Tab-separated table of C-alpha atoms in Angstrom:
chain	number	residue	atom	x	y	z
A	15	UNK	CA	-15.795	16.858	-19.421
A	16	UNK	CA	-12.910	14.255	-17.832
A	17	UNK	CA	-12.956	13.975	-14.383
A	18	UNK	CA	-9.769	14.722	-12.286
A	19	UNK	CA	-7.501	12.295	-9.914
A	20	UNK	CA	-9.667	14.204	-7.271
A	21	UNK	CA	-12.688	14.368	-8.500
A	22	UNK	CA	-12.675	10.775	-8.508
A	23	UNK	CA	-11.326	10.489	-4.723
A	24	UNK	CA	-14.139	12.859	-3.937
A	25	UNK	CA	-16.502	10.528	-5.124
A	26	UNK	CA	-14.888	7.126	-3.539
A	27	UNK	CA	-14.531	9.098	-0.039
A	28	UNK	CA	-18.276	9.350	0.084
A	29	UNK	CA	-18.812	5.359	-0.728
A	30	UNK	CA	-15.834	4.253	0.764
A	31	UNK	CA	-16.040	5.599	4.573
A	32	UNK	CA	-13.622	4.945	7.307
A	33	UNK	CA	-14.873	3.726	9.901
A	34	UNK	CA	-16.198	5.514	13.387
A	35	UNK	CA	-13.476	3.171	15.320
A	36	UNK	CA	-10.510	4.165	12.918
A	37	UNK	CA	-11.359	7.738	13.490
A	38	UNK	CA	-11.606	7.442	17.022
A	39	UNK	CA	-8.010	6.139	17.529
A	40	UNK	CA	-6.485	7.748	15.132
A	41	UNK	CA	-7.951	10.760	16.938
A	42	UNK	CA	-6.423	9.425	20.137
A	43	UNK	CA	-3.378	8.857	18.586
A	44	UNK	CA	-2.902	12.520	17.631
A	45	UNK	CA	-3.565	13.260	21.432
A	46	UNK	CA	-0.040	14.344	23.387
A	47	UNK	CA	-2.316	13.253	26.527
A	48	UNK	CA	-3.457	10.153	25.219
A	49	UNK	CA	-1.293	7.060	27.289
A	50	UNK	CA	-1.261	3.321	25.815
A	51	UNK	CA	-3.833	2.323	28.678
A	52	UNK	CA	-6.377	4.424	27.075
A	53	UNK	CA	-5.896	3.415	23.627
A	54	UNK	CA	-5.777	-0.746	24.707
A	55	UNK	CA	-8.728	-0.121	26.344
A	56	UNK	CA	-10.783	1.860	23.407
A	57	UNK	CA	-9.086	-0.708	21.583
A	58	UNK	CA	-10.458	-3.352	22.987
A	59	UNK	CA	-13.887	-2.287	22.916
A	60	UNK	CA	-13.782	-3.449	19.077
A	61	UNK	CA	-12.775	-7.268	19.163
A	62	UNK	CA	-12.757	-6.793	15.116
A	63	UNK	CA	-9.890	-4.138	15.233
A	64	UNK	CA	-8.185	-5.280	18.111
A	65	UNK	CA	-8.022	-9.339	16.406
A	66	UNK	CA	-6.848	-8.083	13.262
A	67	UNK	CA	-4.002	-5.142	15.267
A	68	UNK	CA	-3.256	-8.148	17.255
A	69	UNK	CA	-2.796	-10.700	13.820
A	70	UNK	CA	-0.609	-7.934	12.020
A	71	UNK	CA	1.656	-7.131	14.760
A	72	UNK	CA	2.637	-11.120	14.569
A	73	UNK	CA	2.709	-10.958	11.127
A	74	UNK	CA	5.854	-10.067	9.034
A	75	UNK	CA	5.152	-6.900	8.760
A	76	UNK	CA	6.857	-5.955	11.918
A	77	UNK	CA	8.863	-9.555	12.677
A	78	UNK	CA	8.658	-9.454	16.573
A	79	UNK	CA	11.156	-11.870	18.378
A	80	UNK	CA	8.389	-13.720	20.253
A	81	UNK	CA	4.671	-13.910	19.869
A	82	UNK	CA	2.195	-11.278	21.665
A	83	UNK	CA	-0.536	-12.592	22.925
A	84	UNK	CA	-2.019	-9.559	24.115
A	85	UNK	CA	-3.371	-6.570	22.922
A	86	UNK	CA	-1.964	-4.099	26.104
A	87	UNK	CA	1.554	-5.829	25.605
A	88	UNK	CA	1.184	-5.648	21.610
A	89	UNK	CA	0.956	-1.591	22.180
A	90	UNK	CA	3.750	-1.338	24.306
A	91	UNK	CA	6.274	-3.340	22.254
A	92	UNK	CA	5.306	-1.835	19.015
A	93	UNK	CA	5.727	1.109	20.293
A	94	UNK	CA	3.164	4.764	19.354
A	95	UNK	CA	4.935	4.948	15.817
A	96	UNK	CA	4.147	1.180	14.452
A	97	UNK	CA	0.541	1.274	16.217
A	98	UNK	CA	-0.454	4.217	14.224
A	99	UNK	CA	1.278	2.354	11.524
A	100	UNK	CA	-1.375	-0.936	12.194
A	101	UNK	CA	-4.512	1.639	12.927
A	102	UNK	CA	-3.801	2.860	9.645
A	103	UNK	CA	-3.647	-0.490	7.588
A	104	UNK	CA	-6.647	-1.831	9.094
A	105	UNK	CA	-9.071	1.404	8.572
A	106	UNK	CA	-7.938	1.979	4.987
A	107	UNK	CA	-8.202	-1.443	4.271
A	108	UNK	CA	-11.034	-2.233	5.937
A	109	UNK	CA	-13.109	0.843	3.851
A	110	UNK	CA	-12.290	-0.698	0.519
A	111	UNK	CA	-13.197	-4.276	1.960
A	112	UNK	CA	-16.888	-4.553	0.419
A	113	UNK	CA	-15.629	-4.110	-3.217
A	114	UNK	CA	-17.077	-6.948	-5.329
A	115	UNK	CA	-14.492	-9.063	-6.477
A	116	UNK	CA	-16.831	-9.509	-9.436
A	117	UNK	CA	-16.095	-6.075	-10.745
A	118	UNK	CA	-12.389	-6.065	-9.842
A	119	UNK	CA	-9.639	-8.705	-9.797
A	120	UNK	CA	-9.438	-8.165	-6.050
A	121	UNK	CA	-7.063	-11.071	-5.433
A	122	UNK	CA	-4.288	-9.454	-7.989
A	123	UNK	CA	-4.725	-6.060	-6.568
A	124	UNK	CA	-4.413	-7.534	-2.796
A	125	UNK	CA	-1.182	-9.478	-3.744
A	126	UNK	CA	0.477	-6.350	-6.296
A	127	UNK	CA	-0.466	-3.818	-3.228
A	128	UNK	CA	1.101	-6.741	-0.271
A	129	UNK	CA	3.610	-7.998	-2.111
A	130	UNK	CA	5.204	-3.730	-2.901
A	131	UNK	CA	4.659	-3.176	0.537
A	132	UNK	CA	7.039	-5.978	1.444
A	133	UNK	CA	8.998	-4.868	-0.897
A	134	UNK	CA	9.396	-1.508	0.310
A	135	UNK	CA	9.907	-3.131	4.035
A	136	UNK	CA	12.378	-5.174	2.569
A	137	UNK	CA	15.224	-2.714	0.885
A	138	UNK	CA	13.934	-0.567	3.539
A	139	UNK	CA	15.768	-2.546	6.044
A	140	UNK	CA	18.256	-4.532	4.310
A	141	UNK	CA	19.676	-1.027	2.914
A	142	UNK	CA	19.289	0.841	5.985
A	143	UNK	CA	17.559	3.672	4.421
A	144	UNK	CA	16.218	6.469	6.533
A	145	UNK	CA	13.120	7.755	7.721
A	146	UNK	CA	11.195	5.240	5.971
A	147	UNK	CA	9.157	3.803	8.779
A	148	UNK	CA	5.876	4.496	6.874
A	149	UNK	CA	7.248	3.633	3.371
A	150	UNK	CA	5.062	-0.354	3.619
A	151	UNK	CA	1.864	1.537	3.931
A	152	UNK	CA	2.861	3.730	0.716
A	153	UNK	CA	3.579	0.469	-0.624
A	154	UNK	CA	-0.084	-0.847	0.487
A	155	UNK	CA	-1.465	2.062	-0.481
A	156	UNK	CA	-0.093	2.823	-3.618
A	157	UNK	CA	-2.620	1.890	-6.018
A	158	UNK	CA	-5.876	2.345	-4.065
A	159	UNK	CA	-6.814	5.010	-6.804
A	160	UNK	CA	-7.845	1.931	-9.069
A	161	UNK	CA	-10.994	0.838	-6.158
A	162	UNK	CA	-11.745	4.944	-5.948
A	163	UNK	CA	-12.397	4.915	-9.245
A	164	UNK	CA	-13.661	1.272	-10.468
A	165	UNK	CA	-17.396	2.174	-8.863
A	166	UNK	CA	-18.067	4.544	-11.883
A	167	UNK	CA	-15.739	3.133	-14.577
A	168	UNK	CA	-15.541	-0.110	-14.708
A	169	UNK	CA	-15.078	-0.735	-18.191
A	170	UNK	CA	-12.384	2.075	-18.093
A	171	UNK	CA	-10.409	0.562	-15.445
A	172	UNK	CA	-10.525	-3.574	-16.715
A	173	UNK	CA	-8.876	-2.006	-20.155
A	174	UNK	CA	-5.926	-0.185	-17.826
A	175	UNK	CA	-5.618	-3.575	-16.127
A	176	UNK	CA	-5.404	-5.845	-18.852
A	177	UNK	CA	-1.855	-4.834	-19.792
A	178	UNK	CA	0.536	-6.918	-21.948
A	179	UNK	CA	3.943	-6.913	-22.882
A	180	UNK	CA	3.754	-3.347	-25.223
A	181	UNK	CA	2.090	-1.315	-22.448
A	182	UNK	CA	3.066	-0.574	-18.948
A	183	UNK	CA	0.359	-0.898	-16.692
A	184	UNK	CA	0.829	2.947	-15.754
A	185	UNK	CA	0.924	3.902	-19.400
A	186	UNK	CA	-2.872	2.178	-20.368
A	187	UNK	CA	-3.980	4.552	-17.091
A	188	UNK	CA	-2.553	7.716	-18.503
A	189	UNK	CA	-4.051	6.894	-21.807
A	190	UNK	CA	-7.522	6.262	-20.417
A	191	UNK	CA	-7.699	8.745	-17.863
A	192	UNK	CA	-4.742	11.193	-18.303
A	193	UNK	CA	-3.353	10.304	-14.908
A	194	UNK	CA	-2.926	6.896	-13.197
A	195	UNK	CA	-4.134	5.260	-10.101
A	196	UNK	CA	-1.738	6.765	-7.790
A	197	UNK	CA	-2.688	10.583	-8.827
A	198	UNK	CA	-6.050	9.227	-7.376
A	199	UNK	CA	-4.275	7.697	-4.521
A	200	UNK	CA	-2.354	10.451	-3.477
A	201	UNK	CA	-5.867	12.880	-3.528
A	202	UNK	CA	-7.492	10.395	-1.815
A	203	UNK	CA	-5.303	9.848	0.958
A	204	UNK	CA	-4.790	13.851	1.302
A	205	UNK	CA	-8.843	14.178	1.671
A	206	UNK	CA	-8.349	11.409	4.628
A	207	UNK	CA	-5.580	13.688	6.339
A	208	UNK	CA	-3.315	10.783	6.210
A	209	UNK	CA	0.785	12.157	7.131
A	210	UNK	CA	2.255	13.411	4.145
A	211	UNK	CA	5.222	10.643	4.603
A	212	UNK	CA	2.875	8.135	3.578
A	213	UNK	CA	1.677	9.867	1.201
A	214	UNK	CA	4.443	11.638	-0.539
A	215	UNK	CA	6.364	8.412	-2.180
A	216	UNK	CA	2.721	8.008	-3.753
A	217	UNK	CA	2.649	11.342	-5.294
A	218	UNK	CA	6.598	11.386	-6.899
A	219	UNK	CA	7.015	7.725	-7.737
A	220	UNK	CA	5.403	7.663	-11.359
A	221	UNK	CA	5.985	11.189	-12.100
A	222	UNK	CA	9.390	13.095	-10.992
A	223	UNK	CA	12.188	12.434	-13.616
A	224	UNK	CA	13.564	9.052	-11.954
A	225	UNK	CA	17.318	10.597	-10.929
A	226	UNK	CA	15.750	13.094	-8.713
A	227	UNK	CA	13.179	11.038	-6.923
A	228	UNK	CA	13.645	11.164	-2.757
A	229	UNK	CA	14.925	7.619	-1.492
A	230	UNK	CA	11.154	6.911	-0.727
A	231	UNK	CA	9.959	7.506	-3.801
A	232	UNK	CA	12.830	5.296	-5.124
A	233	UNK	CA	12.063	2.734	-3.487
A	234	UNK	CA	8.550	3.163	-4.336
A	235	UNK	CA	9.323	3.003	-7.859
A	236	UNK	CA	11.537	-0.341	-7.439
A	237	UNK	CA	8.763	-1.982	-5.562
A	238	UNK	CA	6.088	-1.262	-7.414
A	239	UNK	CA	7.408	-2.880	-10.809
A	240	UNK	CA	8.791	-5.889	-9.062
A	241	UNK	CA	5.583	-6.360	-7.509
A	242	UNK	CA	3.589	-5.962	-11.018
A	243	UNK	CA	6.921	-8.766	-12.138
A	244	UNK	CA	5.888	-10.969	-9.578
A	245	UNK	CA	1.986	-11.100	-9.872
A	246	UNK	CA	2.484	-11.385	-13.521
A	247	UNK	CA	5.514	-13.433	-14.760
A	248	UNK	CA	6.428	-13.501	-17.955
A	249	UNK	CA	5.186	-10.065	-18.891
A	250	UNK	CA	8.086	-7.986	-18.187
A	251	UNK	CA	11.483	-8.390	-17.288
A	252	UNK	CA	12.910	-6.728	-14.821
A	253	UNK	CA	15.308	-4.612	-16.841
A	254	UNK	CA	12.207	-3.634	-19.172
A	255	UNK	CA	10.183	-1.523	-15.899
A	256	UNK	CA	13.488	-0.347	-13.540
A	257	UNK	CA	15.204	2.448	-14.272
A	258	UNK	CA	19.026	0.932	-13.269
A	259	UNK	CA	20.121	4.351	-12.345
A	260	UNK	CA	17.285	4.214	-9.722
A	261	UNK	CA	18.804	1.022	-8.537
A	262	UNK	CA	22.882	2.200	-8.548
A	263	UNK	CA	21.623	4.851	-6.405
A	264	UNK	CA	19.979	2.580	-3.759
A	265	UNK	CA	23.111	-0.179	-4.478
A	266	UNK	CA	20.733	-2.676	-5.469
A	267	UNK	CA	21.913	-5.472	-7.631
A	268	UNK	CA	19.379	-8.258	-9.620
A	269	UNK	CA	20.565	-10.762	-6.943
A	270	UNK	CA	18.698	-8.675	-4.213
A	271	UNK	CA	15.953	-8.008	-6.243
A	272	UNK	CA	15.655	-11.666	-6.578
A	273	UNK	CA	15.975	-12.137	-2.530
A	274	UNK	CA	13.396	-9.235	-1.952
A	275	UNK	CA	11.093	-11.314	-4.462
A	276	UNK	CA	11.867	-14.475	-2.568
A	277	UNK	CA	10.556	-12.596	0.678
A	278	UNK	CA	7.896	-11.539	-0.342
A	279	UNK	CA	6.414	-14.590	-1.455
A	280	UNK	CA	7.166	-16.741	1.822
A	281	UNK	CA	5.496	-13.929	3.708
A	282	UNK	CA	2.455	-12.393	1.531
A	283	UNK	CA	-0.037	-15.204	2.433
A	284	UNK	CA	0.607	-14.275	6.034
A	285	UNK	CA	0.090	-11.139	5.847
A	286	UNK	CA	-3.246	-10.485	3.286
A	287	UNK	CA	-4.876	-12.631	5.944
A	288	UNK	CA	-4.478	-10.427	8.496
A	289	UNK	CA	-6.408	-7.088	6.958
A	290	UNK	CA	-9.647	-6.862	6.672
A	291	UNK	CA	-10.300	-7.631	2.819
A	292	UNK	CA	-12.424	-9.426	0.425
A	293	UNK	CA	-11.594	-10.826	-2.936
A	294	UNK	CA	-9.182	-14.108	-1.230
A	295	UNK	CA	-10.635	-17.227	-3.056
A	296	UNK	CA	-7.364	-18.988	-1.043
């Protein structure tokens, strides 16, 4: 009997475990009573997390005017929204960090999963589109369904990745499995109680006929592709994977997809060494 998108989630949640610390704070961060003092200091308790919060919030993921140099002062700019935003990245991350590379190209998956989240941050901004303040870590996130399930099929899951020019990445997974990596995401993440905006974009992007996705999921669905383009040139072209009725909706023309590419690269390197991951051979 095939296994389900959740089945498989079930089964990565129990090897895959987020960590005491990242349930602590994020704890804390649901609190109405909790104050930034209380988180800096439970923060700061765990030189691991609080390096790697302070690293990302002076990374380009957030592009602060000057540099923080502390972790109190880090808090307090970023402000309770982007901090649960950082807590986030680091304890998913960090519970997929002891994947052998030797089982999974961890280095492509690190730079498709970085490079859609800057994406994502990218039209995000430069198109002013609202209430997407958590779309980067449904960027990040997107494809973590491929680690839930490469522990029991590994054979299954080099086939879906070893995509050419006649199959869509997305298409080999629905082949193989009958549902892709981000059905396995988007149970995942739901078993983890992570906020449905994160998780939403996840669950639409590959599915819901492309003219009615949410702007989320839109841009989801742009960033995604281009970030499959980028890690793989020559492939696909851009017109081949993105629906151009997805992109007159969001008034995105090839130039900016081109700029959004260009920003991504300058900043990726940045920011994959600041999370807590293993695969970088650079």
């Amino acid at each position: 009997m095939s296994k389900s998108p959740l089945d498989y989630a079930k089964q990565a949640q129990e090897l895959c475990v987020l960590s005491d610390v990242y349930m602590t704070l994020n704890r804390m961060l649901s609190s109405d009573s909790c104050s930034m003092e209380e988180l800096a200091d439970a923060i700061a308790y765990e030189p691991a997390i609080a390096a790697s919060i302070l690293k990302i919030a002076n990374s380009a993921m957030f592009s602060m005017p000057r540099k923080i140099d502390s972790l109190a002062k880090a808090l307090v700019l970023l402000g309770i929204k982007q901090v649960k935003n950082l807590v986030n990245a680091y304890g998913v991350t960090a519970a997929f960090s002891s994947i052998d590379p030797k089982v999974a190209d961890m280095d492509k998956f690190w730079e498709i999963s970085v490079d859609c989240a800057l994406i994502c941050q990218y039209f995000s901004k430069s198109k002013q589109i609202p209430n997407t303040e958590n779309i980067f870590l449904s960027g990040l996130f997107h494809n973590l369904g491929m680690l839930a399930i490469v522990h029991s099929e590994p054979g299954k899951v080099s086939y879906c990745e070893d995509y050419d020019s006649d199959e869509t990445p997305w298409l080999r997974q629905n082949e193989m499995f009958g549902f892709t990596f981000a059905d396995c995401t988007n149970e995942l993440l739901k078993l983890w109680n992570l906020p449905d905006t994160i998780i939403q974009p996840i669950a639409e992007f590959n599915h819901t006929e492309p003219t009615s996705l949410s702007a989320n999921s839109q841009l989801l669905y742009i960033a995604s592709r281009l970030a499959v383009i980028n890690a793989e040139p020559g492939i696909y072209t851009k017109e081949e994977l993105i629906n151009q009725v997805i992109l007159d909706d969001l008034g995105i023309s090839l130039d900016e997809l081109n700029q959004s590419l260009e920003y991504c690269n300058l900043q990726a390197m940045e920011l994959l060494a600041t999370f807590p991951i293993q695969g970088r051979t650079s």
